[in-house]
mmCIF file of C-alpha atoms and ligand atoms in Angstrom:
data_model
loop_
_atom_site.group_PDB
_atom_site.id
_atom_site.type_symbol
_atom_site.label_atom_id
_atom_site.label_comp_id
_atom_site.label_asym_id
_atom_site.label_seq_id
_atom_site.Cartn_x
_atom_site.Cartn_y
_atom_site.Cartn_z
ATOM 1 C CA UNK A 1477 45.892 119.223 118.212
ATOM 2 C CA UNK A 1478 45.522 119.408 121.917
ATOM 3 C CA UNK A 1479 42.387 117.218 123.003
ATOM 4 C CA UNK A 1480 40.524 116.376 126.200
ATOM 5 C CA UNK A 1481 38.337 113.754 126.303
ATOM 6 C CA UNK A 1482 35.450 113.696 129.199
ATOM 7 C CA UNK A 1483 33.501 110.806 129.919
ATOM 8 C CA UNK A 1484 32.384 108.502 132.871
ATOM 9 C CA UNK A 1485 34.753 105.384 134.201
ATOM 10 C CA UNK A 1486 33.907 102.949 131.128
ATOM 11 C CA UNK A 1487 32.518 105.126 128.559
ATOM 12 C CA UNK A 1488 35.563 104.139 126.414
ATOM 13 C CA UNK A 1489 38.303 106.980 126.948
ATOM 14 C CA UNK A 1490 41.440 104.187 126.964
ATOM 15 C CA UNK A 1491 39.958 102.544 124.401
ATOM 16 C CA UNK A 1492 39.272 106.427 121.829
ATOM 17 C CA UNK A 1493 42.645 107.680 123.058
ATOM 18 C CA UNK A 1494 44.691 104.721 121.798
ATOM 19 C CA UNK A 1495 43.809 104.713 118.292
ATOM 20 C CA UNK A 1496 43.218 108.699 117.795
ATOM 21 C CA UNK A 1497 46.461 109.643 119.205
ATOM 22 C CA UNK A 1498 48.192 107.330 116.830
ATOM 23 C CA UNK A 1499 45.985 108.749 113.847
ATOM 24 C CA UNK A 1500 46.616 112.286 114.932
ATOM 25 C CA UNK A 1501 50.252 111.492 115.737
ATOM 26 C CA UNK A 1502 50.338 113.038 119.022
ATOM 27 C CA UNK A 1503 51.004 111.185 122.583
ATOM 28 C CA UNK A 1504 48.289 109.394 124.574
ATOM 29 C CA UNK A 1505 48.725 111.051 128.057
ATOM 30 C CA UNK A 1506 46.556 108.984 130.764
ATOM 31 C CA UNK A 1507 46.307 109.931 134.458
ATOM 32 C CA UNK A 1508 45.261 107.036 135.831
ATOM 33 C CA UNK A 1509 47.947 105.281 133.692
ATOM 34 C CA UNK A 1510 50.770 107.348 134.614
ATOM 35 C CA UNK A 1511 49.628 106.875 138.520
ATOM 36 C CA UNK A 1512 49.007 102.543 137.888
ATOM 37 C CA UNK A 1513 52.628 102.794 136.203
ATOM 38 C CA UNK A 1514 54.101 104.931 139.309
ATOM 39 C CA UNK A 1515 52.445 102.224 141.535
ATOM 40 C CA UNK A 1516 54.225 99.068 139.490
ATOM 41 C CA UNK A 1517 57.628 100.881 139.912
ATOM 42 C CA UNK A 1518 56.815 101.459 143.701
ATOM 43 C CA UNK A 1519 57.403 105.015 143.893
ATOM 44 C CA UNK A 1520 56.216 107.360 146.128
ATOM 45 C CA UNK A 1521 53.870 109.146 143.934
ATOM 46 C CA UNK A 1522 52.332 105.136 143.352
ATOM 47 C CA UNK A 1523 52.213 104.348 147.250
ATOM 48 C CA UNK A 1524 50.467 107.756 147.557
ATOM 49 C CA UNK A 1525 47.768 107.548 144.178
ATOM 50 C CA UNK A 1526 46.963 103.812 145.149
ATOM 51 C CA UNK A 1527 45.584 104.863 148.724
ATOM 52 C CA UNK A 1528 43.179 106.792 147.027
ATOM 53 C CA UNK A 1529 42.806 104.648 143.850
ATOM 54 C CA UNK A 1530 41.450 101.642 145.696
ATOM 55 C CA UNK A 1531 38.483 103.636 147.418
ATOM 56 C CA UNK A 1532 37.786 105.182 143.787
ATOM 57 C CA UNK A 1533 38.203 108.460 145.234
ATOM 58 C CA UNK A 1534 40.398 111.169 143.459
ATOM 59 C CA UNK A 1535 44.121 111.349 143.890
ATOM 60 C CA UNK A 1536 44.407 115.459 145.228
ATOM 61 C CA UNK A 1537 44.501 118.326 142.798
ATOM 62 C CA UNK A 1538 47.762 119.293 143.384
ATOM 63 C CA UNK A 1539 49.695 115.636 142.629
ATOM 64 C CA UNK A 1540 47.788 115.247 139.667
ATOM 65 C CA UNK A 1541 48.032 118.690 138.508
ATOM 66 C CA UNK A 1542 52.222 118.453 139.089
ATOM 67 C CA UNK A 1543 52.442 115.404 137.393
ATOM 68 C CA UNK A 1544 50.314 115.883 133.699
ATOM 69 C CA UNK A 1545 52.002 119.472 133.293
ATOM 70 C CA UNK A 1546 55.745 117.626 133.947
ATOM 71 C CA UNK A 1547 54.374 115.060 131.416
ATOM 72 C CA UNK A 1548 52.928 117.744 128.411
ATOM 73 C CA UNK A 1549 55.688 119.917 128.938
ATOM 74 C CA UNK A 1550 58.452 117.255 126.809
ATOM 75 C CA UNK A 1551 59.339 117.720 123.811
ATOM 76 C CA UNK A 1552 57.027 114.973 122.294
ATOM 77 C CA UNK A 1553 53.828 116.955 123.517
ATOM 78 C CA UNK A 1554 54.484 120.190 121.478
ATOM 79 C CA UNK A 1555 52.285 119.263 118.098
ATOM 80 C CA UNK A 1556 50.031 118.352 120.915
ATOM 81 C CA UNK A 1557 48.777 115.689 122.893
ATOM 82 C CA UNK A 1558 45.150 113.393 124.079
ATOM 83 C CA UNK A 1559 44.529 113.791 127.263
ATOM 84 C CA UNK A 1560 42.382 110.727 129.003
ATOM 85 C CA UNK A 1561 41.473 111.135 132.851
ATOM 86 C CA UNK A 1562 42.287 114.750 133.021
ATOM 87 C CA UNK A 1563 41.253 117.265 133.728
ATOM 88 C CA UNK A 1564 38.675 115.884 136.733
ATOM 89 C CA UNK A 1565 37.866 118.975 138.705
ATOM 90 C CA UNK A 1566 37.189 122.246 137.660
ATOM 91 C CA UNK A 1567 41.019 122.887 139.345
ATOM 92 C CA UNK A 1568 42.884 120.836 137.335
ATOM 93 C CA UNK A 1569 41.239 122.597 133.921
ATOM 94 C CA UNK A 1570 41.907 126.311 135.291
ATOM 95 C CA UNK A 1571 45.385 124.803 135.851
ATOM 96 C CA UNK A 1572 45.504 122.879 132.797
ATOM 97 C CA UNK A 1573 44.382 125.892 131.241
ATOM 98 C CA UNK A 1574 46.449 129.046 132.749
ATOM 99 C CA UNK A 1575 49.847 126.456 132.176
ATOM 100 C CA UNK A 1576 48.820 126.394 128.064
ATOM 101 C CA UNK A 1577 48.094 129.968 128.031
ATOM 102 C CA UNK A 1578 51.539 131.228 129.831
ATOM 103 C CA UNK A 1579 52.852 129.351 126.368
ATOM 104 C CA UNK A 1580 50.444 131.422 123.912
ATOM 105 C CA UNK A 1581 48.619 127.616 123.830
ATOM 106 C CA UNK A 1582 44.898 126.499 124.671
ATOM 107 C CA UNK A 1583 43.020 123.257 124.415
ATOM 108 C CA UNK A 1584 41.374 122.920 121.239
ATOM 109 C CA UNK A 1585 38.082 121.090 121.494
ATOM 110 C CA UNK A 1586 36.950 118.469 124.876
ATOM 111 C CA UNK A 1587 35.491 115.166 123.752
ATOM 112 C CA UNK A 1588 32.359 114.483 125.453
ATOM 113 C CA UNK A 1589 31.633 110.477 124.678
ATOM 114 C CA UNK A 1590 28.075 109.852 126.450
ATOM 115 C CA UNK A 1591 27.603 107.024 127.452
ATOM 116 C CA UNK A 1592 24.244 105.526 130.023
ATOM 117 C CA UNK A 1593 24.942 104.406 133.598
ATOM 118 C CA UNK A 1594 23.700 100.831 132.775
ATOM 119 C CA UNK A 1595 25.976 100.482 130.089
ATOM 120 C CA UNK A 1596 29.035 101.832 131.741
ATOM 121 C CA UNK A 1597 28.469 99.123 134.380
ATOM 122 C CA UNK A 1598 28.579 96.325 131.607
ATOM 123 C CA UNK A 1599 31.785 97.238 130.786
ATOM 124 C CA UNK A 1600 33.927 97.731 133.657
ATOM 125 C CA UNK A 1601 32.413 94.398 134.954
ATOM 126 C CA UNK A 1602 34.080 92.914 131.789
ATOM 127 C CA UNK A 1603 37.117 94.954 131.295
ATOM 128 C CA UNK A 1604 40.460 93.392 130.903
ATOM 129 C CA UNK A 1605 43.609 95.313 130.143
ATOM 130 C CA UNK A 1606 46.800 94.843 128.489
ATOM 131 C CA UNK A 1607 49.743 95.114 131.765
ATOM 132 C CA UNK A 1608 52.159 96.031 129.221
ATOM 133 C CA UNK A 1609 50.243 98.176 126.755
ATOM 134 C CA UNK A 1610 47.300 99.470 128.267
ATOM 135 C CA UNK A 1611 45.028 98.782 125.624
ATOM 136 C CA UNK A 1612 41.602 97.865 127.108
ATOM 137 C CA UNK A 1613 39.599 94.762 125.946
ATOM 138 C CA UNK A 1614 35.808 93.394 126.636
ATOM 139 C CA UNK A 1615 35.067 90.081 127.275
ATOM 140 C CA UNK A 1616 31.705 90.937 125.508
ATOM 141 C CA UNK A 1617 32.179 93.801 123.459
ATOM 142 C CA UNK A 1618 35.654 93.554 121.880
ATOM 143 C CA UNK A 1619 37.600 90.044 123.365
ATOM 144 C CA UNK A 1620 41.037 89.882 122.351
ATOM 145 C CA UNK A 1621 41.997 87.401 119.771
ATOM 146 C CA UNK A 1622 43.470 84.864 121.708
ATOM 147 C CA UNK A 1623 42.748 84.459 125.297
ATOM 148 C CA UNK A 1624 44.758 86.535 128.177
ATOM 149 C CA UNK A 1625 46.778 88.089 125.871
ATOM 150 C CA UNK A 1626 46.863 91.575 123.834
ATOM 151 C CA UNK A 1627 46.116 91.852 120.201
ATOM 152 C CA UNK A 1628 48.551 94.619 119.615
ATOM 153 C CA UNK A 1629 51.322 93.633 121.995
ATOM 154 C CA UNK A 1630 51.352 90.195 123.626
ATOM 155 C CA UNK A 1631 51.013 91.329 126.664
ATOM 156 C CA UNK A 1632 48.979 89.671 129.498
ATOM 157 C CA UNK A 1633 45.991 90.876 130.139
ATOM 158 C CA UNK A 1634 44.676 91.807 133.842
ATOM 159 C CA UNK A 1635 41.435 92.685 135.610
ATOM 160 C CA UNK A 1636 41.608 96.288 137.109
ATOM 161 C CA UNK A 1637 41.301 96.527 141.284
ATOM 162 C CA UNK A 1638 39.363 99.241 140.991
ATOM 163 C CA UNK A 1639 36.667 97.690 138.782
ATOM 164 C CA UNK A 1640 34.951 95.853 141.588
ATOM 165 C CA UNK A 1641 31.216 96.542 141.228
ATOM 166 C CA UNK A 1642 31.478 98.311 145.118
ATOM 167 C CA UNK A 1643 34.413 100.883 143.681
ATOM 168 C CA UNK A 1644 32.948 101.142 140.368
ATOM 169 C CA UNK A 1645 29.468 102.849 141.963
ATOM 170 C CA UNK A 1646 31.585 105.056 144.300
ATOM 171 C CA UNK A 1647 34.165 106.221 140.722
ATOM 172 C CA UNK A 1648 30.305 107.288 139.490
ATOM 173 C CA UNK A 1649 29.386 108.794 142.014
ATOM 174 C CA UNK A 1650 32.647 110.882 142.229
ATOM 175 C CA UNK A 1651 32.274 111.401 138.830
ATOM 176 C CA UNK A 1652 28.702 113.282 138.822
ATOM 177 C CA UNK A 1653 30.138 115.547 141.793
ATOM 178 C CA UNK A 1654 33.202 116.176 140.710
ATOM 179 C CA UNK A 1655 34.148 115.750 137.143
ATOM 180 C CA UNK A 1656 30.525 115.787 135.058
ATOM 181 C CA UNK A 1657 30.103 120.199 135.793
ATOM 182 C CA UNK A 1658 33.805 119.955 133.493
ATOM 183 C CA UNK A 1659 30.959 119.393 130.336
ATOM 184 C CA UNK A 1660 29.449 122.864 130.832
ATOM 185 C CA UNK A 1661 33.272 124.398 131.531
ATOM 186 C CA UNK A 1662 33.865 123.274 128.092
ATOM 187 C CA UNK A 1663 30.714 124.370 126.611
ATOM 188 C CA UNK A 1664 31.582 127.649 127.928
ATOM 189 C CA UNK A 1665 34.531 127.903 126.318
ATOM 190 C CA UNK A 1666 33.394 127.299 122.925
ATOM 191 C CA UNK A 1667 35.311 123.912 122.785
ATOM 192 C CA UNK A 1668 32.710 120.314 123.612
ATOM 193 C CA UNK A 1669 32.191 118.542 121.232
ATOM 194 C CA UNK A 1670 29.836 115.063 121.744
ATOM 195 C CA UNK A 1671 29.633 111.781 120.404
ATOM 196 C CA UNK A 1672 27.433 108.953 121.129
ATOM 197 C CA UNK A 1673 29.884 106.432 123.132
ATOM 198 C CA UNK A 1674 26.954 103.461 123.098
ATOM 199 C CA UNK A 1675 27.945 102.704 118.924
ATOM 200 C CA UNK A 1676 30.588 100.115 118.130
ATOM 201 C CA UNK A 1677 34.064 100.982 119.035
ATOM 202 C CA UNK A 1678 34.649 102.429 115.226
ATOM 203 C CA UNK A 1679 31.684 103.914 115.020
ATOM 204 C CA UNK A 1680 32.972 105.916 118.081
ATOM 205 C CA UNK A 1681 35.827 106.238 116.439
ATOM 206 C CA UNK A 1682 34.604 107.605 113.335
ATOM 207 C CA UNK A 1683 32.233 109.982 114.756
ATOM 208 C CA UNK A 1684 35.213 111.460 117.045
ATOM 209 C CA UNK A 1685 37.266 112.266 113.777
ATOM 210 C CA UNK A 1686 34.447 113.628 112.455
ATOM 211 C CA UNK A 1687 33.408 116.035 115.177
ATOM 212 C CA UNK A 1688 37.089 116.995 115.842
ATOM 213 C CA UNK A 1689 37.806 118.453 112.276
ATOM 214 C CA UNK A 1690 34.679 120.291 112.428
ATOM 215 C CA UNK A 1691 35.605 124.069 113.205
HETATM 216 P P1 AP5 B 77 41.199 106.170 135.188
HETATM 217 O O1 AP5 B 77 42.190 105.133 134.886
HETATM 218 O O2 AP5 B 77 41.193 107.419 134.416
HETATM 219 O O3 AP5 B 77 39.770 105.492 135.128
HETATM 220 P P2 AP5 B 77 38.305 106.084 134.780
HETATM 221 O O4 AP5 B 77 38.142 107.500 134.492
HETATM 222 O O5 AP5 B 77 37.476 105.562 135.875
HETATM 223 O O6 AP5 B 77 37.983 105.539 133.401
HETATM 224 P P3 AP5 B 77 38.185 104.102 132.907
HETATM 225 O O7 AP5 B 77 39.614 103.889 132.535
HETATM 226 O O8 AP5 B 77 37.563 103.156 133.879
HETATM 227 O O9 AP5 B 77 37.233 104.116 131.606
HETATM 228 P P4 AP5 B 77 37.551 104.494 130.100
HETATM 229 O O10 AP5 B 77 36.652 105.619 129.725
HETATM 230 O O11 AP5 B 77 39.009 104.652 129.832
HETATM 231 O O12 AP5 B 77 36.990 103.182 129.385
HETATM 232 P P5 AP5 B 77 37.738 102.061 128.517
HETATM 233 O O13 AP5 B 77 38.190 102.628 127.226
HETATM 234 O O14 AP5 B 77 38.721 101.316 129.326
HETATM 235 O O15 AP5 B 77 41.294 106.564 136.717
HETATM 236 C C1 AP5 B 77 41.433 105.595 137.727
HETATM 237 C C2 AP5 B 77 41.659 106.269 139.081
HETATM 238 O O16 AP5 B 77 42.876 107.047 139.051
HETATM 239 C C3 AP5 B 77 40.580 107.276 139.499
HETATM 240 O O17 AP5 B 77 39.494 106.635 140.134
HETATM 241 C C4 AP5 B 77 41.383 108.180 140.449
HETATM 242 O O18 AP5 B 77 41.551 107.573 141.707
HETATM 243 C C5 AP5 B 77 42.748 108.260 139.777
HETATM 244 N N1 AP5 B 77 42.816 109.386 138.803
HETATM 245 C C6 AP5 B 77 43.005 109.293 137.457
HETATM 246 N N2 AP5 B 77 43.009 110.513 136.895
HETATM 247 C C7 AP5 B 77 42.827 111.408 137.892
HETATM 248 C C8 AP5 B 77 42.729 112.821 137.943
HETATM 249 N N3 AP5 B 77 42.800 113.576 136.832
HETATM 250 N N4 AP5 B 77 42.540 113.415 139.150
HETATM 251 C C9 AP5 B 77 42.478 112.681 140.282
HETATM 252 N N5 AP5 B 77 42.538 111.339 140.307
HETATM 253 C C10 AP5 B 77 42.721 110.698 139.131
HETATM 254 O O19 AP5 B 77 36.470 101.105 128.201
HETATM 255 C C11 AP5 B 77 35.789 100.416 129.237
HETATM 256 C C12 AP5 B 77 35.356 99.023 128.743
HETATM 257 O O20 AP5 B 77 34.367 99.178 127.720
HETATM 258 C C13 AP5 B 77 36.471 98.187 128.106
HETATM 259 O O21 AP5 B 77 36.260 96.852 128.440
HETATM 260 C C14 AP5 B 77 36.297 98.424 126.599
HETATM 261 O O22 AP5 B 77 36.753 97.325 125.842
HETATM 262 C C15 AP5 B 77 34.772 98.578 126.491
HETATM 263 N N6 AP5 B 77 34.357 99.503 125.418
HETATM 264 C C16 AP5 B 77 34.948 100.693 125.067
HETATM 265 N N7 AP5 B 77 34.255 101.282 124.072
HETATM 266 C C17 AP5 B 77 33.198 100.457 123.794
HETATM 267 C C18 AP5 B 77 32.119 100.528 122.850
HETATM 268 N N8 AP5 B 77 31.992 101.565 122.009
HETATM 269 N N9 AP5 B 77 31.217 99.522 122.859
HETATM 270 C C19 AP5 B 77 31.336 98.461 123.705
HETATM 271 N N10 AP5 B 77 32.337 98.336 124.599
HETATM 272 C C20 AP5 B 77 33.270 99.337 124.653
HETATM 273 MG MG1 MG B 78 40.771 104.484 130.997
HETATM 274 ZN ZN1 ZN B 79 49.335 95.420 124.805
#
């Protein structure tokens, strides 16, 4: 199963990807992971993302692009993969797309989780995430069990840069320019699918199993 999942900052892609890849059995692949994690090892692919990163602006087509088709293309990605971040532009999915297909491989269905503007504001204001695992946590919506630290790994938990209310509206706005026209690319091809992102976590959850078996 090869899966995209589209959705605003906040609308819970972290949080879907997590627990579907490890039901499907299939990586979690997240861009803006793999560029924080290039940035904690001080590379020059992390020097490079964070410049952009910190203005919420989008790291250019052609990094991004180089570095999720290095990532799919070992060995653990061939059942398939969840892809959370990317693609962002209408370049990256013709890219995305024409690297599958020189393999005889497509994307099988895009995720769509809606969520509202108001709500995706809520959450980033009270997002903390796991340093170690990624795993996102709300301290309204879904607090870990004990304070500062990750259910699933022990980890410390940390407050994203980026979630500042000033970056958060300028990640929106760059995502209704540049990212939201990737929901009728999708529905073009045959592959959206949509759930309602403002349930409980598993409701989400459930609904996104649902829709994804559906043919
Ligand atoms: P990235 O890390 O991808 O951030 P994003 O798209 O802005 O999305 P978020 O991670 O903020 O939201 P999410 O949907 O994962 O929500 P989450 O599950 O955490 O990108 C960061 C930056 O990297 C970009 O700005 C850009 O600079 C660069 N970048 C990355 N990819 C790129 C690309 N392809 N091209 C160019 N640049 C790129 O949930 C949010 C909160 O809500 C959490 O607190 C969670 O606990 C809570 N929550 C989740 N679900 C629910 C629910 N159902 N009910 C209540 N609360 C919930
Ligand atoms: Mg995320
Ligand atoms: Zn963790």
């Amino acid at each position: 199963m090869r899966l995209v999942l589209l959705g605003a900052p906040g609308a819970g892609k972290g949080t879907q990807a997590q627990t579907i890849s490890q039901k499907l059995g299939v990586p979690h692949i997240a861009s803006g992971d793999l560029f924080r994690e290039a940035q904690q090892k001080g590379t020059e692919l992390g020097r490079l993302a964070k410049s952009y990163m910190e203005r919420g602006a989008l790291v250019p087509d052609e990094i991004t692009v180089r570095m999720i088709l290095e990532r799919i293309s070992a060995p653990d990605c061939l059942r398939g993969f969840v892809l959370d971040g990317f693609p962002r532009t209408l370049e990256q999915a013709e890219a995305l797309d024409r690297a599958l297909a020189t393999e005889g491989k497509a994307i099988d269905k895009a995720v769509y989780i809606k969520v509202s503007n108001e709500e995706l504001i809520r959450r980033l204001s009270g997002r903390w995430i796991c340093r170690n695992c990624q795993m996102p946590y709300n301290i309204i919506s879904s607090p870990p069990r004990v304070r500062g630290r990750c259910d699933a790994c022990g980890g410390e938990l940390y407050q994203r840069p980026d979630d500042s209310e000033e970056t958060v509206k300028r990640r929106l706005d760059v995502y209704f320019a540049q990212t939201a026209p990737l929901i009728n690319y999708y529905l073009g091809a045959g592959k959206l699918v949509e759930v309602n992102g403002e349930q409980a976590i598993g409701e989400v959850e459930r609904e996104l199993l649902r829709v994804i078996a559906r043919d």
